[in-house]
Short mmCIF file of the C-alpha atoms (twelve columns), coordinates in Angstrom:
data_MODEL
# 
_entry.id   MODEL 
# 
loop_
_atom_site.group_PDB 
_atom_site.id 
_atom_site.type_symbol 
_atom_site.label_atom_id 
_atom_site.label_alt_id 
_atom_site.label_comp_id 
_atom_site.label_asym_id 
_atom_site.label_seq_id 
_atom_site.Cartn_x 
_atom_site.Cartn_y 
_atom_site.Cartn_z 
_atom_site.pdbx_PDB_model_num 
ATOM 1  C CA . UNK A 1  112.406 136.380 92.438  1 
ATOM 2  C CA . UNK A 2  109.920 138.142 94.515  1 
ATOM 3  C CA . UNK A 3  110.835 140.875 97.004  1 
ATOM 4  C CA . UNK A 4  110.340 138.515 99.911  1 
ATOM 5  C CA . UNK A 5  112.517 135.945 98.273  1 
ATOM 6  C CA . UNK A 6  115.296 138.391 97.649  1 
ATOM 7  C CA . UNK A 7  115.168 139.830 101.086 1 
ATOM 8  C CA . UNK A 8  115.215 136.271 102.587 1 
ATOM 9  C CA . UNK A 9  118.275 135.340 100.416 1 
ATOM 10 C CA . UNK A 10 119.970 138.667 101.482 1 
ATOM 11 C CA . UNK A 11 119.484 137.847 105.179 1 
ATOM 12 C CA . UNK A 12 120.871 134.320 104.701 1 
ATOM 13 C CA . UNK A 13 123.978 135.567 102.809 1 
ATOM 14 C CA . UNK A 14 124.568 138.349 105.308 1 
ATOM 15 C CA . UNK A 15 124.387 135.821 108.134 1 
ATOM 16 C CA . UNK A 16 126.837 133.565 106.233 1 
ATOM 17 C CA . UNK A 17 129.168 136.549 105.691 1 
ATOM 18 C CA . UNK A 18 128.919 137.531 109.438 1 
ATOM 19 C CA . UNK A 19 129.863 133.895 110.285 1 
ATOM 20 C CA . UNK A 20 133.072 134.403 108.291 1 
ATOM 21 C CA . UNK A 21 132.144 133.226 104.827 1 
ATOM 22 C CA . UNK A 22 133.690 136.165 102.852 1 
ATOM 23 C CA . UNK A 23 133.030 134.254 99.618  1 
ATOM 24 C CA . UNK A 24 129.455 135.345 99.545  1 
ATOM 25 C CA . UNK A 25 130.155 139.092 99.344  1 
ATOM 26 C CA . UNK A 26 129.677 139.293 95.560  1 
ATOM 27 C CA . UNK A 27 126.345 137.407 95.864  1 
ATOM 28 C CA . UNK A 28 125.234 139.988 98.545  1 
ATOM 29 C CA . UNK A 29 126.094 142.823 96.179  1 
ATOM 30 C CA . UNK A 30 124.225 141.106 93.302  1 
ATOM 31 C CA . UNK A 31 121.102 140.695 95.402  1 
ATOM 32 C CA . UNK A 32 121.365 144.364 96.554  1 
ATOM 33 C CA . UNK A 33 121.731 145.472 92.940  1 
ATOM 34 C CA . UNK A 34 118.609 143.575 92.020  1 
ATOM 35 C CA . UNK A 35 116.682 144.948 95.020  1 
ATOM 36 C CA . UNK A 36 117.828 148.445 93.963  1 
ATOM 37 C CA . UNK A 37 116.920 147.999 90.330  1 
ATOM 38 C CA . UNK A 38 113.465 146.684 91.301  1 
ATOM 39 C CA . UNK A 39 113.106 149.729 93.576  1 
ATOM 40 C CA . UNK A 40 112.586 147.571 96.597  1 
ATOM 41 C CA . UNK A 41 115.359 149.450 98.421  1 
ATOM 42 C CA . UNK A 42 116.691 152.955 97.749  1 
ATOM 43 C CA . UNK A 43 120.295 153.904 97.168  1 
ATOM 44 C CA . UNK A 44 120.615 155.075 100.787 1 
ATOM 45 C CA . UNK A 45 119.537 151.685 102.106 1 
ATOM 46 C CA . UNK A 46 121.925 149.990 99.687  1 
ATOM 47 C CA . UNK A 47 124.748 152.179 100.899 1 
ATOM 48 C CA . UNK A 48 123.883 151.476 104.585 1 
ATOM 49 C CA . UNK A 49 123.908 147.789 104.097 1 
ATOM 50 C CA . UNK A 50 127.332 147.953 102.362 1 
ATOM 51 C CA . UNK A 51 128.712 150.069 105.266 1 
ATOM 52 C CA . UNK A 52 127.384 147.454 107.684 1 
ATOM 53 C CA . UNK A 53 129.115 144.725 105.751 1 
ATOM 54 C CA . UNK A 54 132.449 146.706 105.776 1 
ATOM 55 C CA . UNK A 55 132.120 147.168 109.548 1 
ATOM 56 C CA . UNK A 56 131.547 143.438 109.959 1 
ATOM 57 C CA . UNK A 57 134.673 142.847 107.906 1 
ATOM 58 C CA . UNK A 58 136.646 145.096 110.153 1 
ATOM 59 C CA . UNK A 59 135.416 143.229 113.241 1 
ATOM 60 C CA . UNK A 60 136.367 139.964 111.646 1 
ATOM 61 C CA . UNK A 61 139.805 141.307 110.496 1 
ATOM 62 C CA . UNK A 62 141.314 143.663 113.074 1 
ATOM 63 C CA . UNK A 63 144.171 144.409 110.755 1 
ATOM 64 C CA . UNK A 64 141.876 146.609 108.714 1 
ATOM 65 C CA . UNK A 65 142.605 150.188 109.693 1 
ATOM 66 C CA . UNK A 66 140.126 153.076 110.087 1 
ATOM 67 C CA . UNK A 67 141.894 154.698 107.133 1 
ATOM 68 C CA . UNK A 68 141.076 151.729 104.906 1 
ATOM 69 C CA . UNK A 69 137.484 151.737 106.178 1 
ATOM 70 C CA . UNK A 70 137.079 155.466 105.314 1 
ATOM 71 C CA . UNK A 71 138.509 154.866 101.879 1 
ATOM 72 C CA . UNK A 72 136.049 152.049 101.235 1 
ATOM 73 C CA . UNK A 73 133.052 154.170 101.880 1 
# 
């Protein structure tokens, strides 16, 4: 996959995740891993995207505490 293809897929899966489809989380991580391995994104960008996904999860599930969030990071 080209960089553009991977980034397009990533955006689509993140949108699906934001819509409540938690089943795509592993696919998002696989795409991020591939982007990182191909040096399309750096580790800091990878980590920032994961943090955003965790925040989205917290917004979808208010039962997640701030303690759980800080432990995840």
